[in-house]
Amino acid sequence: LAHGGGGKLMQQLLERMFLPTFGAAKSIPHDSAVLSLPTDKIAFTTDSYVINPLFFPGGDIGSLAIHGTVNDLAMSGARPLYLSVGFILEEGLPMETLWRIVQSMQQAAENANVQIITGDTKVVDRGKGDGIFINTAGVGIVEHDLLIAPQSVEPGDVILINGDLGRHGIAIMAVREGLEFETTIESDSAPLASIVLELIEAGVKIHCLRDLTRGGLSSTLNEIAASAKVTINIDENVIPVREDVQGACEILGFDPLYVANEGRFAAFVPQESVDKALEILRSHNEQACIIGQVTGRSDAKMGLVTVQSLIGASRILDMLSGEQLPRIC
Amino acid sequence: MADQTNRQRLSLIIRGAVQGVGFRPFIYRLATELALVGWVNNSSVGVFIEVEGNRNTLESFLERVQREKPPRSQIHTIETQWLDLSGYTTFEIRHSVSGEKTAVVLPDLATCPDCFREIFDPHNRRYRYPFTNCTNCGPRYTIIEALPYDRCNTTMKGFKMCPQCQAEYENPLDRRFHAQPNACPVCGPHLELWNLQGEVLAAGDRALIAAANAIREGKIVAIKGLGGFHLVVDARNSAAVAELRKRKGRPDKPFAVMYPGLDLVKEQCQVTPTEEELLQSAECPIVLLKFDLSPNFRSPLTPLMKGGTISSEVAPGNPYLGVMLPYTPLHHLLMRELGFPMVATSGNVSDEPICVDELEALQKLNQIADVFLVHNRPIARPVDDSVVRTMGGREMVLRRARGYAPFPIIIPSPTPSPLTPVLAVGGHLKNTIAIARPPQVFLSQHIGDLETPAAFNYFQQVMTSLRELYEFEPELVACDAHPDYISSQFAASQNLPLIKVQHHYAHVLSCMAEHGLEPPVLGVAWDGTGYGEDETIWGGEFIYISEETYQRVAHFRPWQLPGGEQAVKEPRRIALGLLEELLILNPVLEGRGLINNTPLEQTFTPQELFLLKTMLKKGLNSPKTSSVGRLFDGVASLLGIRQKASFEGQAAMELEFKIGEMITDNYYNFSISSSVPAIIDWSPMITAILKDVSDELPLPEICAKFHNTLVKIILEIAKSFPCHQIILTGGCFQNRYLTERTIDQLQQQNYCPYWHQQIPPNDGGLALGQVIAALKPRVSINHQEV
Ligand SMILES: [Fe+3]
Ligand SMILES: [Mg+2]
Ligand SMILES: [Zn+2]
Ligand SMILES: [Zn+2]
């Protein structure tokens, strides 16, 4: 790839590669997309994707860029409709690579029921980027009256997750660091909007949703506990972690509860909605389960999340700073 | 009448440990004996005295107060004032008054000889009464709810004294005058034996006898004692001890043992005079004794303990045994009943604090204990048994709790003196906290590892209770620099100015404080893990402290720990880290299959080995460390001593024990760079150890040479500093061979080595060091605010 900043080549790239791929080709305008939305309650989000490796078992940067933004919309209970895509390409990125990523994005968008309706591409000099950076922004509509946010969380709420934990983080690390485990661990990257919409349509009174991305389940629960001013207790014994992921974590010295996921979320729902919610989550993934509950209110700023360990006493599931340096001696 | 012209009034304020130790009766007796008139009272500040008499008598009174004070009391200051006569006619003990809370809360004291005699005297009204006490002994800190120390401020407030007890309590000449927990079988607390459902199986003395029978039968009995519950089994019964290990989830860590008496201890352990004194002291700690069952040691004339000896399950592979003697009447009665030693370990669930409440215990220990021996005197706060050993012939407190806490440490007043009330929150493991009101620093009892919600609660409780007892409002909080310590995170949430104190600097300061040392000192701070200023893990540090500042002047060459915390649990990973670093330093070794001939190789699958090596090469979750504690682990692995550890310090301890009776002065080579800080390169030593292993040099010799090398390193570094005070601190200096040899060799070279005595060398001492750092004038310590 050697397309300079903008101009004619960029135009070609757009027309030859992106327009035919991203379905709504005919209507993609060069300046801005004009949308008409069926409601006045709109969810809007953006995220940028920088990842090494670009391809990994279970996904690639393209599908990730779609899932990530779709899931952010889904976590407010919105129905994702439209995405924008911005590429920053490093000079020298093989056309073939770009093509694969673009194809994957289109596939992911189709699966997630969203349309890519506007975009932009810039090429930077060799060495000024890391192959490819992608930004996506998404618009969704909110069709319910729930306040899906930490402030709705209440003592007694039950916490569910929609599947096993830790695969994405380990899959990425395995490829990036050249680690070979007994089996190939695939990322769990997936769009979550349809499950969430199904929950809402079934009348599940969702209090809060959060995807378990960076920092994993542990960081998510700590953040929610802190902003909702509640205490949370979960049971490690019931949290599904695949054996190969568990094994990899042991070798690497990671706790699966802190490892990133891309297709997993935690749902806080009131007692009355638990059965319905679990049934729906289970219909998508048998490993979906109840992991714990909100145990009370708290004014403290820390020590809010506890976990019943595999053996013996419960422990504090703390918020760890970036690098996990040993504390024990 | 005496010469009226020479009569004067003397007013005294005595501060220190003067409450609950029979201080007022002592004053009463002394004043009466000298025919002085006036009064004495207790306040939360201390003891106030006014005495009138002739000048000479008053001076002799003042002198005798200091000379003859009750054995358990400590006088910190006496303020005197000579006044005009007030015209008293009698000497009386007046009611307590309140005021600023600077009086000292006393630790709990082991049963005194007088009370001991009473409980075994069939004619005494306290015969076989398990809650007997007097002003010379009994509970204090474990029953105090507020100051001043009066019955209404203790957990004894619910027990109304019978007329006989009340009479003792009011008689200034009685040993029980104002003994706040005073009680007898008529009016005091009593025992009950409960089953797992909490149903009463027996009460009073029958409960005690039934509990003894259960122990004899091999059952696990939870016993509510002074500062919390113990889990108790017959120490001779291997099956019972193994069952306790299984139920507690504690595979190897040694258990402490309570012996009926000193004679039986001496039959099985080597006991020096210092150790004997410690065993029988009022603190009555667990003392680590050299366990010795060799026939030449045991006198053939002494009959073997009835029914066999201590099971090897008690302290597997450990040449030391944690031994204590009975310290309450309850324990004395039970041990007399049994006549053999019993394992007495903390009644808790893995890392949680010990249970203090019988209902809580019933629930938490339900899966562990078979029956519960409980009583109805509430415990105000959990206080574990203290653990001590002797080091260099002196006491070294390893776990500071019952009998020691919350006795204050008196520190030299800082100059200029910022009397900021400081709260220090300690470390992460073996946590203790401290509050400082110079010149007193109150260091809390051992709280434990802040890994469980229960421990974190206890940590907050101890803080609240110390603050309430002393009506203390901190204006400054000091914590460790590690961002992931719960204690540090708690400190940061307090909305108070925060001082982060580097871990090893705090270790050195704690030892300086306990010895009242002034800079300059060279601190040798060796431990397992501490957060360093460069955001790596330190633990093999030399820290020079001058009048103005402190500096890390030397440290061990850092290497990687593959898997971070996981490596700490697996010494073999640490060895792998060492070997990889060795290859980086000396690639020629690559071809020689460095790992191939070491014991750690077989413990990994080829795939694991490949993964770990990749992690090391890429620096993936492989933090760097300079820790000597970790070096011990790595060497223990290379020598095939231990590849995986089930408790902290296990590999290092085993490495020390392997020396056995080996005597050698040999050591390994090492090198020290001339950089600042100087870097101590361990690679020549590891290379030589590998060679010794392949040459099949006996293990005890290699282990001794390794220790000797560490001593040599201290001597070498010490040479480069114009300072004679060398501080030995950090968990590594719990190692007797290392510490005593270092002390010895430093002294031979005319250095003044200092090691810990009253304050634990491990992280239990951090809070004290943090307080000291926080009290230093801000301007001069710029490193410290990380
Ligand atoms: Fe330490
Ligand atoms: Mg996002
Ligand atoms: Zn007594
Ligand atoms: Zn009585």
mmCIF file of C-alpha atoms in Angstrom, chain A residues 109-300:
data_model
loop_
_atom_site.group_PDB
_atom_site.id
_atom_site.type_symbol
_atom_site.label_atom_id
_atom_site.label_comp_id
_atom_site.label_asym_id
_atom_site.label_seq_id
_atom_site.Cartn_x
_atom_site.Cartn_y
_atom_site.Cartn_z
ATOM 1 C CA ALA A 109 -21.583 -6.029 10.494
ATOM 2 C CA GLU A 110 -24.043 -8.291 8.764
ATOM 3 C CA ASN A 111 -24.088 -10.705 11.682
ATOM 4 C CA ALA A 112 -24.618 -7.868 14.086
ATOM 5 C CA ASN A 113 -27.362 -6.348 11.985
ATOM 6 C CA VAL A 114 -25.715 -2.983 11.503
ATOM 7 C CA GLN A 115 -24.859 -0.989 8.435
ATOM 8 C CA ILE A 116 -21.623 0.788 7.797
ATOM 9 C CA ILE A 117 -22.742 4.046 6.331
ATOM 10 C CA THR A 118 -19.793 6.372 6.308
ATOM 11 C CA GLY A 119 -16.049 6.159 6.551
ATOM 12 C CA ASP A 120 -12.659 7.684 6.131
ATOM 13 C CA THR A 121 -9.162 6.486 5.338
ATOM 14 C CA LYS A 122 -5.779 8.005 5.964
ATOM 15 C CA VAL A 123 -2.401 6.551 5.128
ATOM 16 C CA VAL A 124 0.581 7.366 7.278
ATOM 17 C CA ASP A 125 4.277 6.939 6.496
ATOM 18 C CA ARG A 126 5.965 3.656 7.176
ATOM 19 C CA GLY A 127 6.919 3.416 10.827
ATOM 20 C CA LYS A 128 4.291 5.942 11.892
ATOM 21 C CA GLY A 129 1.625 3.340 12.504
ATOM 22 C CA ASP A 130 1.227 -0.276 13.408
ATOM 23 C CA GLY A 131 -0.160 -1.691 10.151
ATOM 24 C CA ILE A 132 -3.698 -0.599 10.679
ATOM 25 C CA PHE A 133 -5.706 1.337 13.212
ATOM 26 C CA ILE A 134 -9.487 1.355 13.017
ATOM 27 C CA ASN A 135 -11.984 3.679 14.600
ATOM 28 C CA THR A 136 -15.654 2.902 14.574
ATOM 29 C CA ALA A 137 -18.508 5.022 15.833
ATOM 30 C CA GLY A 138 -22.022 3.687 16.219
ATOM 31 C CA VAL A 139 -25.554 4.972 16.452
ATOM 32 C CA GLY A 140 -28.347 2.957 17.983
ATOM 33 C CA ILE A 141 -31.875 3.553 19.073
ATOM 34 C CA VAL A 142 -33.252 3.019 22.539
ATOM 35 C CA GLU A 143 -36.668 1.421 22.466
ATOM 36 C CA HIS A 144 -37.203 0.771 26.173
ATOM 37 C CA ASP A 145 -37.774 2.811 29.322
ATOM 38 C CA LEU A 146 -35.217 1.105 31.527
ATOM 39 C CA LEU A 147 -32.306 3.004 32.989
ATOM 40 C CA ILE A 148 -29.562 0.497 32.260
ATOM 41 C CA ALA A 149 -26.752 1.966 34.334
ATOM 42 C CA PRO A 150 -24.883 1.468 37.634
ATOM 43 C CA GLN A 151 -27.252 3.819 39.461
ATOM 44 C CA SER A 152 -30.064 1.315 38.909
ATOM 45 C CA VAL A 153 -28.158 -1.460 40.664
ATOM 46 C CA GLU A 154 -29.714 -2.477 43.971
ATOM 47 C CA PRO A 155 -28.932 -4.826 46.819
ATOM 48 C CA GLY A 156 -30.420 -8.198 45.991
ATOM 49 C CA ASP A 157 -29.748 -7.882 42.271
ATOM 50 C CA VAL A 158 -28.489 -11.074 40.727
ATOM 51 C CA ILE A 159 -25.427 -11.060 38.481
ATOM 52 C CA LEU A 160 -25.312 -13.270 35.409
ATOM 53 C CA ILE A 161 -22.685 -13.797 32.750
ATOM 54 C CA ASN A 162 -23.294 -15.131 29.268
ATOM 55 C CA GLY A 163 -20.525 -17.706 28.955
ATOM 56 C CA ASP A 164 -17.029 -18.848 29.865
ATOM 57 C CA LEU A 165 -14.332 -16.313 30.653
ATOM 58 C CA GLY A 166 -10.806 -15.498 29.579
ATOM 59 C CA ARG A 167 -10.574 -16.764 26.022
ATOM 60 C CA HIS A 168 -10.029 -13.510 24.154
ATOM 61 C CA GLY A 169 -7.144 -12.276 26.283
ATOM 62 C CA ILE A 170 -5.355 -15.607 26.213
ATOM 63 C CA ALA A 171 -5.949 -16.114 22.461
ATOM 64 C CA ILE A 172 -4.414 -12.730 21.669
ATOM 65 C CA MET A 173 -1.486 -13.281 23.966
ATOM 66 C CA ALA A 174 -0.788 -16.719 22.555
ATOM 67 C CA VAL A 175 -0.438 -15.348 19.028
ATOM 68 C CA ARG A 176 1.369 -12.173 19.983
ATOM 69 C CA GLU A 177 3.940 -13.843 22.219
ATOM 70 C CA GLY A 178 4.256 -17.054 20.224
ATOM 71 C CA LEU A 179 2.975 -19.238 23.051
ATOM 72 C CA GLU A 180 1.880 -22.702 22.135
ATOM 73 C CA PHE A 181 -0.708 -24.302 24.328
ATOM 74 C CA GLU A 182 -2.063 -27.825 24.014
ATOM 75 C CA THR A 183 -5.047 -26.581 22.092
ATOM 76 C CA THR A 184 -5.667 -23.463 20.070
ATOM 77 C CA ILE A 185 -7.619 -21.082 22.199
ATOM 78 C CA GLU A 186 -10.147 -19.075 20.207
ATOM 79 C CA SER A 187 -11.288 -15.603 21.077
ATOM 80 C CA ASP A 188 -14.847 -15.244 22.303
ATOM 81 C CA SER A 189 -15.313 -12.083 20.225
ATOM 82 C CA ALA A 190 -19.001 -11.794 19.293
ATOM 83 C CA PRO A 191 -21.784 -9.236 18.884
ATOM 84 C CA LEU A 192 -24.048 -9.027 21.915
ATOM 85 C CA ALA A 193 -26.857 -6.741 20.789
ATOM 86 C CA SER A 194 -29.332 -9.393 19.739
ATOM 87 C CA ILE A 195 -29.118 -11.213 23.095
ATOM 88 C CA VAL A 196 -29.616 -7.969 24.976
ATOM 89 C CA LEU A 197 -32.598 -7.002 22.814
ATOM 90 C CA GLU A 198 -34.066 -10.411 23.381
ATOM 91 C CA LEU A 199 -33.752 -9.919 27.150
ATOM 92 C CA ILE A 200 -35.463 -6.566 26.941
ATOM 93 C CA GLU A 201 -38.215 -7.828 24.687
ATOM 94 C CA ALA A 202 -38.886 -10.680 27.078
ATOM 95 C CA GLY A 203 -39.486 -8.136 29.817
ATOM 96 C CA VAL A 204 -36.324 -8.751 31.828
ATOM 97 C CA LYS A 205 -35.957 -5.675 34.040
ATOM 98 C CA ILE A 206 -32.268 -5.167 33.433
ATOM 99 C CA HIS A 207 -30.619 -2.856 35.956
ATOM 100 C CA CYS A 208 -27.165 -2.769 34.484
ATOM 101 C CA LEU A 209 -25.084 -4.344 31.724
ATOM 102 C CA ARG A 210 -21.369 -4.181 31.186
ATOM 103 C CA ASP A 211 -19.115 -5.987 28.750
ATOM 104 C CA LEU A 212 -16.139 -7.720 30.341
ATOM 105 C CA THR A 213 -13.391 -6.282 28.198
ATOM 106 C CA ARG A 214 -10.123 -4.875 29.515
ATOM 107 C CA GLY A 215 -9.471 -5.959 33.094
ATOM 108 C CA GLY A 216 -12.041 -8.726 32.770
ATOM 109 C CA LEU A 217 -14.862 -9.550 35.153
ATOM 110 C CA SER A 218 -12.968 -8.282 38.158
ATOM 111 C CA SER A 219 -12.472 -4.728 36.923
ATOM 112 C CA THR A 220 -16.029 -4.529 35.671
ATOM 113 C CA LEU A 221 -17.510 -5.583 38.989
ATOM 114 C CA ASN A 222 -15.227 -3.244 40.905
ATOM 115 C CA GLU A 223 -16.182 -0.305 38.702
ATOM 116 C CA ILE A 224 -19.871 -0.987 39.052
ATOM 117 C CA ALA A 225 -19.599 -1.559 42.808
ATOM 118 C CA ALA A 226 -17.769 1.742 43.188
ATOM 119 C CA SER A 227 -20.142 3.817 41.070
ATOM 120 C CA ALA A 228 -23.313 2.143 42.351
ATOM 121 C CA LYS A 229 -21.977 2.244 45.952
ATOM 122 C CA VAL A 230 -22.789 -1.394 46.594
ATOM 123 C CA THR A 231 -21.017 -4.536 47.719
ATOM 124 C CA ILE A 232 -20.897 -7.592 45.514
ATOM 125 C CA ASN A 233 -20.189 -11.227 46.232
ATOM 126 C CA ILE A 234 -19.529 -13.804 43.549
ATOM 127 C CA ASP A 235 -18.798 -17.509 43.648
ATOM 128 C CA GLU A 236 -15.644 -18.580 41.879
ATOM 129 C CA ASN A 237 -16.787 -22.193 41.855
ATOM 130 C CA VAL A 238 -19.553 -21.578 39.350
ATOM 131 C CA ILE A 239 -17.684 -19.279 36.953
ATOM 132 C CA PRO A 240 -17.067 -21.198 33.741
ATOM 133 C CA VAL A 241 -13.470 -21.140 32.535
ATOM 134 C CA ARG A 242 -12.418 -23.625 29.902
ATOM 135 C CA GLU A 243 -9.806 -26.087 30.994
ATOM 136 C CA ASP A 244 -7.296 -24.962 28.401
ATOM 137 C CA VAL A 245 -7.788 -21.335 29.397
ATOM 138 C CA GLN A 246 -7.386 -22.259 33.056
ATOM 139 C CA GLY A 247 -4.202 -24.159 32.238
ATOM 140 C CA ALA A 248 -2.783 -21.289 30.229
ATOM 141 C CA CYS A 249 -3.612 -18.859 33.025
ATOM 142 C CA GLU A 250 -1.826 -21.025 35.553
ATOM 143 C CA ILE A 251 1.344 -21.133 33.517
ATOM 144 C CA LEU A 252 1.242 -17.434 32.750
ATOM 145 C CA GLY A 253 0.363 -16.520 36.312
ATOM 146 C CA PHE A 254 -2.896 -14.779 35.419
ATOM 147 C CA ASP A 255 -6.223 -14.925 37.137
ATOM 148 C CA PRO A 256 -8.970 -15.636 34.555
ATOM 149 C CA LEU A 257 -11.198 -13.176 36.390
ATOM 150 C CA TYR A 258 -8.850 -10.399 35.267
ATOM 151 C CA VAL A 259 -8.426 -11.503 31.654
ATOM 152 C CA ALA A 260 -10.171 -9.616 28.823
ATOM 153 C CA ASN A 261 -13.158 -10.972 26.907
ATOM 154 C CA GLU A 262 -14.815 -9.579 23.767
ATOM 155 C CA GLY A 263 -18.091 -11.427 23.701
ATOM 156 C CA ARG A 264 -18.987 -11.597 27.366
ATOM 157 C CA PHE A 265 -21.051 -9.362 29.557
ATOM 158 C CA ALA A 266 -22.396 -9.207 33.074
ATOM 159 C CA ALA A 267 -26.079 -8.476 33.618
ATOM 160 C CA PHE A 268 -27.495 -7.137 36.880
ATOM 161 C CA VAL A 269 -31.134 -8.092 37.127
ATOM 162 C CA PRO A 270 -33.665 -8.112 39.959
ATOM 163 C CA GLN A 271 -34.652 -11.431 41.520
ATOM 164 C CA GLU A 272 -37.983 -11.553 39.652
ATOM 165 C CA SER A 273 -36.292 -11.503 36.244
ATOM 166 C CA VAL A 274 -33.564 -14.031 36.940
ATOM 167 C CA ASP A 275 -35.240 -17.133 35.566
ATOM 168 C CA LYS A 276 -36.256 -15.488 32.334
ATOM 169 C CA ALA A 277 -32.849 -13.913 31.869
ATOM 170 C CA LEU A 278 -31.012 -17.134 32.541
ATOM 171 C CA GLU A 279 -33.221 -19.029 30.126
ATOM 172 C CA ILE A 280 -32.486 -16.574 27.333
ATOM 173 C CA LEU A 281 -28.756 -16.424 28.020
ATOM 174 C CA ARG A 282 -28.643 -20.222 28.159
ATOM 175 C CA SER A 283 -30.389 -20.502 24.804
ATOM 176 C CA HIS A 284 -27.386 -18.704 23.303
ATOM 177 C CA ASN A 285 -24.670 -20.313 25.388
ATOM 178 C CA GLU A 286 -25.126 -23.249 27.725
ATOM 179 C CA GLN A 287 -22.422 -21.940 30.003
ATOM 180 C CA ALA A 288 -24.291 -18.773 30.849
ATOM 181 C CA CYS A 289 -24.900 -18.711 34.586
ATOM 182 C CA ILE A 290 -25.591 -16.826 37.781
ATOM 183 C CA ILE A 291 -22.278 -15.858 39.352
ATOM 184 C CA GLY A 292 -23.327 -13.917 42.413
ATOM 185 C CA GLN A 293 -25.236 -11.008 43.752
ATOM 186 C CA VAL A 294 -25.298 -7.510 45.061
ATOM 187 C CA THR A 295 -25.100 -7.966 48.808
ATOM 188 C CA GLY A 296 -25.636 -4.493 50.170
ATOM 189 C CA ARG A 297 -24.996 -0.797 50.061
ATOM 190 C CA SER A 298 -21.650 0.677 50.922
ATOM 191 C CA ASP A 299 -20.087 4.057 51.320
ATOM 192 C CA ALA A 300 -16.573 2.691 51.286
#
